[in-house]
PDB file of C-alpha atoms and ligand atoms in Angstrom:
ATOM      1  CA  MET A  11     149.909 163.816  64.073  1.00  0.00           C
ATOM      2  CA  ARG A  12     153.003 161.588  63.652  1.00  0.00           C
ATOM      3  CA  THR A  13     155.926 163.404  61.888  1.00  0.00           C
ATOM      4  CA  PRO A  14     157.282 161.055  59.257  1.00  0.00           C
ATOM      5  CA  PHE A  15     160.748 159.613  59.951  1.00  0.00           C
ATOM      6  CA  VAL A  16     163.214 158.631  57.124  1.00  0.00           C
ATOM      7  CA  ALA A  17     166.365 156.672  58.164  1.00  0.00           C
ATOM      8  CA  GLY A  18     169.243 155.441  55.964  1.00  0.00           C
ATOM      9  CA  ASN A  19     170.627 152.105  56.842  1.00  0.00           C
ATOM     10  CA  TRP A  20     174.069 152.028  55.074  1.00  0.00           C
ATOM     11  CA  LYS A  21     174.649 148.514  56.458  1.00  0.00           C
ATOM     12  CA  LEU A  22     178.249 147.184  55.690  1.00  0.00           C
ATOM     13  CA  ASN A  23     179.093 149.930  53.435  1.00  0.00           C
ATOM     14  CA  LYS A  24     181.556 152.902  53.260  1.00  0.00           C
ATOM     15  CA  THR A  25     184.837 153.222  55.020  1.00  0.00           C
ATOM     16  CA  PRO A  26     185.135 156.236  57.237  1.00  0.00           C
ATOM     17  CA  ASP A  27     186.155 158.545  54.470  1.00  0.00           C
ATOM     18  CA  GLU A  28     183.660 157.426  52.097  1.00  0.00           C
ATOM     19  CA  ALA A  29     181.045 157.989  54.842  1.00  0.00           C
ATOM     20  CA  GLU A  30     182.260 161.413  55.741  1.00  0.00           C
ATOM     21  CA  THR A  31     181.854 162.206  51.900  1.00  0.00           C
ATOM     22  CA  LEU A  32     178.309 160.772  51.743  1.00  0.00           C
ATOM     23  CA  ALA A  33     177.198 162.403  54.790  1.00  0.00           C
ATOM     24  CA  ARG A  34     178.129 165.740  53.591  1.00  0.00           C
ATOM     25  CA  CYS A  35     176.504 165.182  50.302  1.00  0.00           C
ATOM     26  CA  VAL A  36     173.315 164.110  52.357  1.00  0.00           C
ATOM     27  CA  VAL A  37     173.374 167.072  54.334  1.00  0.00           C
ATOM     28  CA  ASP A  38     173.280 169.395  51.242  1.00  0.00           C
ATOM     29  CA  ALA A  39     170.652 167.195  49.418  1.00  0.00           C
ATOM     30  CA  VAL A  40     168.135 167.351  52.317  1.00  0.00           C
ATOM     31  CA  SER A  41     168.774 170.734  53.490  1.00  0.00           C
ATOM     32  CA  GLY A  42     165.615 172.935  53.360  1.00  0.00           C
ATOM     33  CA  ILE A  43     163.402 169.889  53.691  1.00  0.00           C
ATOM     34  CA  THR A  44     161.173 170.282  56.612  1.00  0.00           C
ATOM     35  CA  GLY A  45     158.389 168.279  58.299  1.00  0.00           C
ATOM     36  CA  VAL A  46     160.441 165.080  58.458  1.00  0.00           C
ATOM     37  CA  ASP A  47     162.697 163.538  60.887  1.00  0.00           C
ATOM     38  CA  VAL A  48     165.967 162.163  59.350  1.00  0.00           C
ATOM     39  CA  ALA A  49     168.595 160.054  60.282  1.00  0.00           C
ATOM     40  CA  ILE A  50     171.627 158.136  58.779  1.00  0.00           C
ATOM     41  CA  CYS A  51     173.044 154.923  60.159  1.00  0.00           C
ATOM     42  CA  PRO A  52     176.730 154.213  58.982  1.00  0.00           C
ATOM     43  CA  PRO A  53     178.991 151.264  60.168  1.00  0.00           C
ATOM     44  CA  PHE A  54     180.361 151.883  63.582  1.00  0.00           C
ATOM     45  CA  PRO A  55     184.087 153.024  62.422  1.00  0.00           C
ATOM     46  CA  ALA A  56     182.337 155.847  60.448  1.00  0.00           C
ATOM     47  CA  LEU A  57     180.138 157.037  63.294  1.00  0.00           C
ATOM     48  CA  GLU A  58     182.189 159.682  64.670  1.00  0.00           C
ATOM     49  CA  ARG A  59     183.298 161.224  61.289  1.00  0.00           C
ATOM     50  CA  VAL A  60     179.783 161.145  60.232  1.00  0.00           C
ATOM     51  CA  ALA A  61     178.722 162.829  63.459  1.00  0.00           C
ATOM     52  CA  SER A  62     180.898 165.676  62.760  1.00  0.00           C
ATOM     53  CA  ALA A  63     179.494 165.987  59.171  1.00  0.00           C
ATOM     54  CA  VAL A  64     175.850 166.242  60.481  1.00  0.00           C
ATOM     55  CA  ARG A  65     176.578 168.403  63.778  1.00  0.00           C
ATOM     56  CA  GLY A  66     174.496 171.393  63.595  1.00  0.00           C
ATOM     57  CA  THR A  67     172.110 170.081  61.022  1.00  0.00           C
ATOM     58  CA  ALA A  68     168.703 168.297  61.347  1.00  0.00           C
ATOM     59  CA  ILE A  69     170.101 165.023  60.538  1.00  0.00           C
ATOM     60  CA  GLY A  70     170.303 162.556  63.368  1.00  0.00           C
ATOM     61  CA  LEU A  71     172.945 159.830  63.747  1.00  0.00           C
ATOM     62  CA  GLY A  72     172.176 156.315  64.299  1.00  0.00           C
ATOM     63  CA  ALA A  73     173.986 153.039  64.825  1.00  0.00           C
ATOM     64  CA  GLN A  74     172.883 149.574  63.439  1.00  0.00           C
ATOM     65  CA  ASN A  75     173.176 147.461  66.433  1.00  0.00           C
ATOM     66  CA  MET A  76     174.333 147.616  70.097  1.00  0.00           C
ATOM     67  CA  TYR A  77     174.796 145.004  72.900  1.00  0.00           C
ATOM     68  CA  TRP A  78     173.081 145.217  76.231  1.00  0.00           C
ATOM     69  CA  ALA A  79     176.056 145.367  78.625  1.00  0.00           C
ATOM     70  CA  SER A  80     177.638 148.545  78.964  1.00  0.00           C
ATOM     71  CA  GLU A  81     181.395 147.021  79.204  1.00  0.00           C
ATOM     72  CA  GLY A  82     182.993 143.788  79.890  1.00  0.00           C
ATOM     73  CA  ALA A  83     184.356 140.582  78.217  1.00  0.00           C
ATOM     74  CA  PHE A  84     182.024 140.580  75.226  1.00  0.00           C
ATOM     75  CA  THR A  85     184.408 140.579  72.248  1.00  0.00           C
ATOM     76  CA  GLY A  86     183.211 142.444  69.259  1.00  0.00           C
ATOM     77  CA  GLU A  87     180.399 144.099  70.882  1.00  0.00           C
ATOM     78  CA  VAL A  88     179.582 147.793  71.076  1.00  0.00           C
ATOM     79  CA  SER A  89     177.693 149.142  73.892  1.00  0.00           C
ATOM     80  CA  ALA A  90     174.982 151.989  74.463  1.00  0.00           C
ATOM     81  CA  PRO A  91     177.279 154.274  76.375  1.00  0.00           C
ATOM     82  CA  MET A  92     179.940 153.929  73.386  1.00  0.00           C
ATOM     83  CA  LEU A  93     177.363 154.872  70.778  1.00  0.00           C
ATOM     84  CA  LEU A  94     176.316 157.936  72.836  1.00  0.00           C
ATOM     85  CA  THR A  95     179.935 159.067  73.042  1.00  0.00           C
ATOM     86  CA  CYS A  96     180.155 158.910  69.395  1.00  0.00           C
ATOM     87  CA  GLY A  97     177.126 161.219  69.036  1.00  0.00           C
ATOM     88  CA  CYS A  98     174.236 158.491  68.149  1.00  0.00           C
ATOM     89  CA  GLU A  99     170.838 159.505  68.663  1.00  0.00           C
ATOM     90  CA  TYR A 100     169.170 156.543  67.248  1.00  0.00           C
ATOM     91  CA  VAL A 101     169.939 152.622  67.189  1.00  0.00           C
ATOM     92  CA  ILE A 102     168.580 149.966  64.725  1.00  0.00           C
ATOM     93  CA  LEU A 103     167.758 146.871  66.534  1.00  0.00           C
ATOM     94  CA  GLY A 104     166.586 143.507  65.411  1.00  0.00           C
ATOM     95  CA  HIS A 105     167.366 144.071  61.654  1.00  0.00           C
ATOM     96  CA  SER A 106     166.407 140.794  59.698  1.00  0.00           C
ATOM     97  CA  GLU A 107     170.014 140.470  58.721  1.00  0.00           C
ATOM     98  CA  ARG A 108     170.949 140.525  62.512  1.00  0.00           C
ATOM     99  CA  ARG A 109     168.361 137.719  63.016  1.00  0.00           C
ATOM    100  CA  GLN A 110     169.294 135.707  59.921  1.00  0.00           C
ATOM    101  CA  PHE A 111     173.065 135.979  60.117  1.00  0.00           C
ATOM    102  CA  PHE A 112     173.812 136.746  63.607  1.00  0.00           C
ATOM    103  CA  GLY A 113     171.525 134.683  65.748  1.00  0.00           C
ATOM    104  CA  GLU A 114     169.484 137.553  67.116  1.00  0.00           C
ATOM    105  CA  THR A 115     166.078 136.579  68.579  1.00  0.00           C
ATOM    106  CA  ASP A 116     162.893 138.398  69.903  1.00  0.00           C
ATOM    107  CA  GLU A 117     164.447 137.902  73.291  1.00  0.00           C
ATOM    108  CA  THR A 118     167.872 139.361  72.483  1.00  0.00           C
ATOM    109  CA  VAL A 119     166.220 142.140  70.775  1.00  0.00           C
ATOM    110  CA  ASN A 120     164.205 142.807  73.861  1.00  0.00           C
ATOM    111  CA  ARG A 121     167.305 143.058  76.090  1.00  0.00           C
ATOM    112  CA  ARG A 122     168.925 145.383  73.778  1.00  0.00           C
ATOM    113  CA  LEU A 123     165.849 147.658  73.447  1.00  0.00           C
ATOM    114  CA  LYS A 124     165.427 147.867  77.193  1.00  0.00           C
ATOM    115  CA  THR A 125     169.055 148.881  77.460  1.00  0.00           C
ATOM    116  CA  ALA A 126     168.830 151.332  74.637  1.00  0.00           C
ATOM    117  CA  LEU A 127     165.794 153.073  76.203  1.00  0.00           C
ATOM    118  CA  ARG A 128     167.561 153.372  79.592  1.00  0.00           C
ATOM    119  CA  ALA A 129     170.527 154.853  77.869  1.00  0.00           C
ATOM    120  CA  GLY A 130     168.413 157.538  76.289  1.00  0.00           C
ATOM    121  CA  LEU A 131     168.982 156.204  72.700  1.00  0.00           C
ATOM    122  CA  LYS A 132     165.869 156.113  70.344  1.00  0.00           C
ATOM    123  CA  PRO A 133     165.678 152.702  69.073  1.00  0.00           C
ATOM    124  CA  ILE A 134     164.357 151.708  65.537  1.00  0.00           C
ATOM    125  CA  VAL A 135     162.863 148.118  66.013  1.00  0.00           C
ATOM    126  CA  CYS A 136     162.721 145.942  62.858  1.00  0.00           C
ATOM    127  CA  LEU A 137     160.289 143.166  62.282  1.00  0.00           C
ATOM    128  CA  GLY A 138     158.908 141.411  59.165  1.00  0.00           C
ATOM    129  CA  GLU A 139     157.894 138.045  57.738  1.00  0.00           C
ATOM    130  CA  SER A 140     159.765 135.866  55.304  1.00  0.00           C
ATOM    131  CA  LEU A 141     158.690 134.841  51.998  1.00  0.00           C
ATOM    132  CA  ASP A 142     157.835 131.377  53.168  1.00  0.00           C
ATOM    133  CA  GLU A 143     155.884 132.855  55.999  1.00  0.00           C
ATOM    134  CA  ARG A 144     153.880 135.094  53.900  1.00  0.00           C
ATOM    135  CA  GLN A 145     153.049 132.330  51.545  1.00  0.00           C
ATOM    136  CA  ALA A 146     151.735 130.341  54.234  1.00  0.00           C
ATOM    137  CA  ASP A 147     149.613 133.279  55.314  1.00  0.00           C
ATOM    138  CA  ARG A 148     151.212 133.774  58.494  1.00  0.00           C
ATOM    139  CA  THR A 149     152.393 137.143  58.358  1.00  0.00           C
ATOM    140  CA  GLU A 150     150.228 138.604  60.871  1.00  0.00           C
ATOM    141  CA  GLN A 151     151.177 135.780  63.434  1.00  0.00           C
ATOM    142  CA  VAL A 152     154.798 136.305  62.888  1.00  0.00           C
ATOM    143  CA  VAL A 153     154.868 140.064  63.013  1.00  0.00           C
ATOM    144  CA  GLU A 154     152.601 140.144  66.159  1.00  0.00           C
ATOM    145  CA  ALA A 155     154.981 137.467  67.963  1.00  0.00           C
ATOM    146  CA  GLN A 156     157.949 139.504  66.856  1.00  0.00           C
ATOM    147  CA  MET A 157     156.441 142.704  68.424  1.00  0.00           C
ATOM    148  CA  ARG A 158     155.161 141.251  71.454  1.00  0.00           C
ATOM    149  CA  GLY A 159     158.653 139.577  72.143  1.00  0.00           C
ATOM    150  CA  ALA A 160     160.486 142.649  71.390  1.00  0.00           C
ATOM    151  CA  LEU A 161     158.433 144.966  73.536  1.00  0.00           C
ATOM    152  CA  ASN A 162     157.964 142.367  76.420  1.00  0.00           C
ATOM    153  CA  GLY A 163     158.055 144.150  79.771  1.00  0.00           C
ATOM    154  CA  LEU A 164     157.983 147.756  78.421  1.00  0.00           C
ATOM    155  CA  SER A 165     155.751 150.472  79.644  1.00  0.00           C
ATOM    156  CA  ALA A 166     153.335 152.591  77.570  1.00  0.00           C
ATOM    157  CA  ASP A 167     155.971 155.466  78.145  1.00  0.00           C
ATOM    158  CA  ASP A 168     158.653 153.416  76.744  1.00  0.00           C
ATOM    159  CA  VAL A 169     156.907 152.255  73.779  1.00  0.00           C
ATOM    160  CA  GLN A 170     156.034 155.737  72.591  1.00  0.00           C
ATOM    161  CA  GLY A 171     159.876 156.367  72.397  1.00  0.00           C
ATOM    162  CA  ILE A 172     160.351 153.680  69.840  1.00  0.00           C
ATOM    163  CA  THR A 173     160.020 153.592  65.983  1.00  0.00           C
ATOM    164  CA  LEU A 174     158.878 150.200  64.615  1.00  0.00           C
ATOM    165  CA  ALA A 175     160.076 149.344  60.931  1.00  0.00           C
ATOM    166  CA  TYR A 176     158.216 146.620  59.196  1.00  0.00           C
ATOM    167  CA  GLU A 177     160.471 145.280  56.692  1.00  0.00           C
ATOM    168  CA  PRO A 178     159.145 142.011  54.976  1.00  0.00           C
ATOM    169  CA  VAL A 179     162.522 140.022  54.446  1.00  0.00           C
ATOM    170  CA  TRP A 180     161.399 138.994  50.963  1.00  0.00           C
ATOM    171  CA  ALA A 181     161.454 142.848  50.147  1.00  0.00           C
ATOM    172  CA  ILE A 182     164.858 143.684  51.639  1.00  0.00           C
ATOM    173  CA  GLY A 183     167.647 144.243  48.640  1.00  0.00           C
ATOM    174  CA  THR A 184     165.587 142.198  46.323  1.00  0.00           C
ATOM    175  CA  GLY A 185     163.967 145.018  44.458  1.00  0.00           C
ATOM    176  CA  LEU A 186     160.459 143.428  45.353  1.00  0.00           C
ATOM    177  CA  THR A 187     158.717 146.040  47.189  1.00  0.00           C
ATOM    178  CA  ALA A 188     155.435 145.032  49.134  1.00  0.00           C
ATOM    179  CA  THR A 189     152.509 147.142  47.257  1.00  0.00           C
ATOM    180  CA  SER A 190     151.393 150.120  49.303  1.00  0.00           C
ATOM    181  CA  GLU A 191     148.177 147.912  50.096  1.00  0.00           C
ATOM    182  CA  GLN A 192     150.182 145.039  51.659  1.00  0.00           C
ATOM    183  CA  ALA A 193     152.406 147.327  53.554  1.00  0.00           C
ATOM    184  CA  GLU A 194     149.428 149.395  54.867  1.00  0.00           C
ATOM    185  CA  ALA A 195     147.715 146.292  55.840  1.00  0.00           C
ATOM    186  CA  VAL A 196     150.342 145.004  58.150  1.00  0.00           C
ATOM    187  CA  HIS A 197     151.163 148.579  59.288  1.00  0.00           C
ATOM    188  CA  GLY A 198     147.478 149.007  60.391  1.00  0.00           C
ATOM    189  CA  PHE A 199     147.677 145.499  61.994  1.00  0.00           C
ATOM    190  CA  LEU A 200     150.562 146.326  64.134  1.00  0.00           C
ATOM    191  CA  ARG A 201     148.983 149.403  65.243  1.00  0.00           C
ATOM    192  CA  GLN A 202     145.889 147.571  66.247  1.00  0.00           C
ATOM    193  CA  VAL A 203     148.133 145.252  68.174  1.00  0.00           C
ATOM    194  CA  LEU A 204     149.728 148.062  70.060  1.00  0.00           C
ATOM    195  CA  ALA A 205     146.319 149.587  70.883  1.00  0.00           C
ATOM    196  CA  ARG A 206     145.480 146.225  72.410  1.00  0.00           C
ATOM    197  CA  LEU A 207     148.777 145.839  74.219  1.00  0.00           C
ATOM    198  CA  TYR A 208     148.515 149.429  75.569  1.00  0.00           C
ATOM    199  CA  ARG A 209     146.057 151.792  74.563  1.00  0.00           C
ATOM    200  CA  ASP A 210     144.882 153.583  71.320  1.00  0.00           C
ATOM    201  CA  GLU A 211     146.683 156.953  72.126  1.00  0.00           C
ATOM    202  CA  VAL A 212     149.955 154.796  72.410  1.00  0.00           C
ATOM    203  CA  ALA A 213     149.411 153.124  69.329  1.00  0.00           C
ATOM    204  CA  GLN A 214     148.611 156.360  67.508  1.00  0.00           C
ATOM    205  CA  ALA A 215     151.787 157.944  68.694  1.00  0.00           C
ATOM    206  CA  VAL A 216     154.185 155.182  67.586  1.00  0.00           C
ATOM    207  CA  ARG A 217     155.966 155.875  64.221  1.00  0.00           C
ATOM    208  CA  ILE A 218     156.071 152.606  61.975  1.00  0.00           C
ATOM    209  CA  GLN A 219     158.427 152.801  59.113  1.00  0.00           C
ATOM    210  CA  TYR A 220     158.315 150.696  56.089  1.00  0.00           C
ATOM    211  CA  GLY A 221     161.335 149.135  54.724  1.00  0.00           C
ATOM    212  CA  GLY A 222     162.331 147.067  51.826  1.00  0.00           C
ATOM    213  CA  SER A 223     163.484 148.152  48.390  1.00  0.00           C
ATOM    214  CA  VAL A 224     162.098 151.887  49.041  1.00  0.00           C
ATOM    215  CA  LYS A 225     163.311 153.912  45.903  1.00  0.00           C
ATOM    216  CA  PRO A 226     162.518 157.238  44.840  1.00  0.00           C
ATOM    217  CA  ASP A 227     159.811 156.211  42.527  1.00  0.00           C
ATOM    218  CA  ASN A 228     157.701 153.954  44.930  1.00  0.00           C
ATOM    219  CA  ALA A 229     158.387 155.835  48.034  1.00  0.00           C
ATOM    220  CA  ALA A 230     155.378 158.532  47.475  1.00  0.00           C
ATOM    221  CA  ALA A 231     152.809 155.835  47.259  1.00  0.00           C
ATOM    222  CA  LEU A 232     154.120 153.748  50.347  1.00  0.00           C
ATOM    223  CA  PHE A 233     154.331 157.048  52.508  1.00  0.00           C
ATOM    224  CA  ASP A 234     150.813 158.309  51.581  1.00  0.00           C
ATOM    225  CA  GLN A 235     149.306 155.520  53.296  1.00  0.00           C
ATOM    226  CA  ASP A 236     147.617 156.369  56.694  1.00  0.00           C
ATOM    227  CA  ASN A 237     149.669 154.060  58.741  1.00  0.00           C
ATOM    228  CA  ILE A 238     153.186 154.206  57.065  1.00  0.00           C
ATOM    229  CA  ASP A 239     155.079 157.101  58.871  1.00  0.00           C
ATOM    230  CA  GLY A 240     158.253 156.882  56.492  1.00  0.00           C
ATOM    231  CA  GLY A 241     160.844 154.425  55.742  1.00  0.00           C
ATOM    232  CA  LEU A 242     164.118 152.637  56.568  1.00  0.00           C
ATOM    233  CA  ILE A 243     166.153 152.835  53.494  1.00  0.00           C
ATOM    234  CA  GLY A 244     168.969 150.416  52.609  1.00  0.00           C
ATOM    235  CA  GLY A 245     170.433 150.524  49.109  1.00  0.00           C
ATOM    236  CA  ALA A 246     168.717 153.874  48.144  1.00  0.00           C
ATOM    237  CA  SER A 247     170.409 155.529  51.081  1.00  0.00           C
ATOM    238  CA  LEU A 248     173.827 155.134  49.617  1.00  0.00           C
ATOM    239  CA  GLU A 249     173.136 157.817  47.063  1.00  0.00           C
ATOM    240  CA  ALA A 250     172.478 161.339  48.631  1.00  0.00           C
ATOM    241  CA  ASP A 251     170.084 162.480  45.524  1.00  0.00           C
ATOM    242  CA  ALA A 252     167.860 159.204  45.733  1.00  0.00           C
ATOM    243  CA  PHE A 253     167.805 159.335  49.518  1.00  0.00           C
ATOM    244  CA  ALA A 254     166.840 163.095  49.435  1.00  0.00           C
ATOM    245  CA  ALA A 255     164.076 162.335  47.024  1.00  0.00           C
ATOM    246  CA  ILE A 256     162.786 159.652  49.336  1.00  0.00           C
ATOM    247  CA  VAL A 257     163.010 162.089  52.321  1.00  0.00           C
ATOM    248  CA  LYS A 258     160.820 164.544  50.252  1.00  0.00           C
ATOM    249  CA  ALA A 259     158.321 161.960  49.499  1.00  0.00           C
ATOM    250  CA  ALA A 260     157.617 161.540  53.231  1.00  0.00           C
ATOM    251  CA  VAL A 261     156.697 165.332  53.712  1.00  0.00           C
TER     252      VAL A 261
HETATM  253  P1  LIG B   2     166.759 147.866  51.074  1.00  0.00           P
HETATM  254  O1  LIG B   2     167.057 147.735  52.695  1.00  0.00           O
HETATM  255  O2  LIG B   2     166.232 149.339  50.991  1.00  0.00           O
HETATM  256  O3  LIG B   2     168.014 147.850  50.427  1.00  0.00           O
HETATM  257  O4  LIG B   2     165.759 146.838  50.613  1.00  0.00           O
HETATM  258  C1  LIG B   2     166.194 148.216  53.744  1.00  0.00           C
HETATM  259  C2  LIG B   2     166.703 147.575  55.039  1.00  0.00           C
HETATM  260  O5  LIG B   2     167.193 146.605  55.015  1.00  0.00           O
HETATM  261  O6  LIG B   2     166.710 148.490  56.013  1.00  0.00           O
END
């Protein structure tokens, strides 16, 4: 049985002060909920403050991106050892906003992913099709290519340490959610591809989150699906009560 996993992606929101306050509210709101892994991913400058707010609780800390070199002349980048020093356990990689606005590709996601795993971080690897791709009936082709590209060269052991997040680009921040059936179809497909690339046991072990306008009122229907193992939550993770309601729905 896979333990569900709900992570909050705060994106470019919250100063360190605001982030610490929100993290403390999240700690209160989710306290006592068991049977689900929870993480919050604030912006880099807030990591240490949020780390101290969640220390000693069951909430994990994650970053929203990282670079593959550990140090050097890479202006503006942040490395895996730096994230570990700030108390991170998780790192989101290949979010569609990184792909869309910052030029990330399957190949650079793969390099980041290998580095994160070697460093002992737990990666959340995002993939998902655009509206045009869905309308052209290319969803499976697109997500399979993204997954193969991201996982290129990884062993079965490596892959079991990864969480995948299926996030249809057209559903992110738009209020449009994939229906539970649409999401489940893609999650089931991704698991089949994992079984083909590795073996069924590996495919069954990997958690696949859904992301894209998950809210307290649609979370339960999504998380009830066999192949949906929790969610990556953007907008609704910025409110402690809404986030906690979504966490509860995953149990
Ligand atoms: P959203 O974002 O919940 O605001 O749609 C999800 C994500 O981008 O991870």
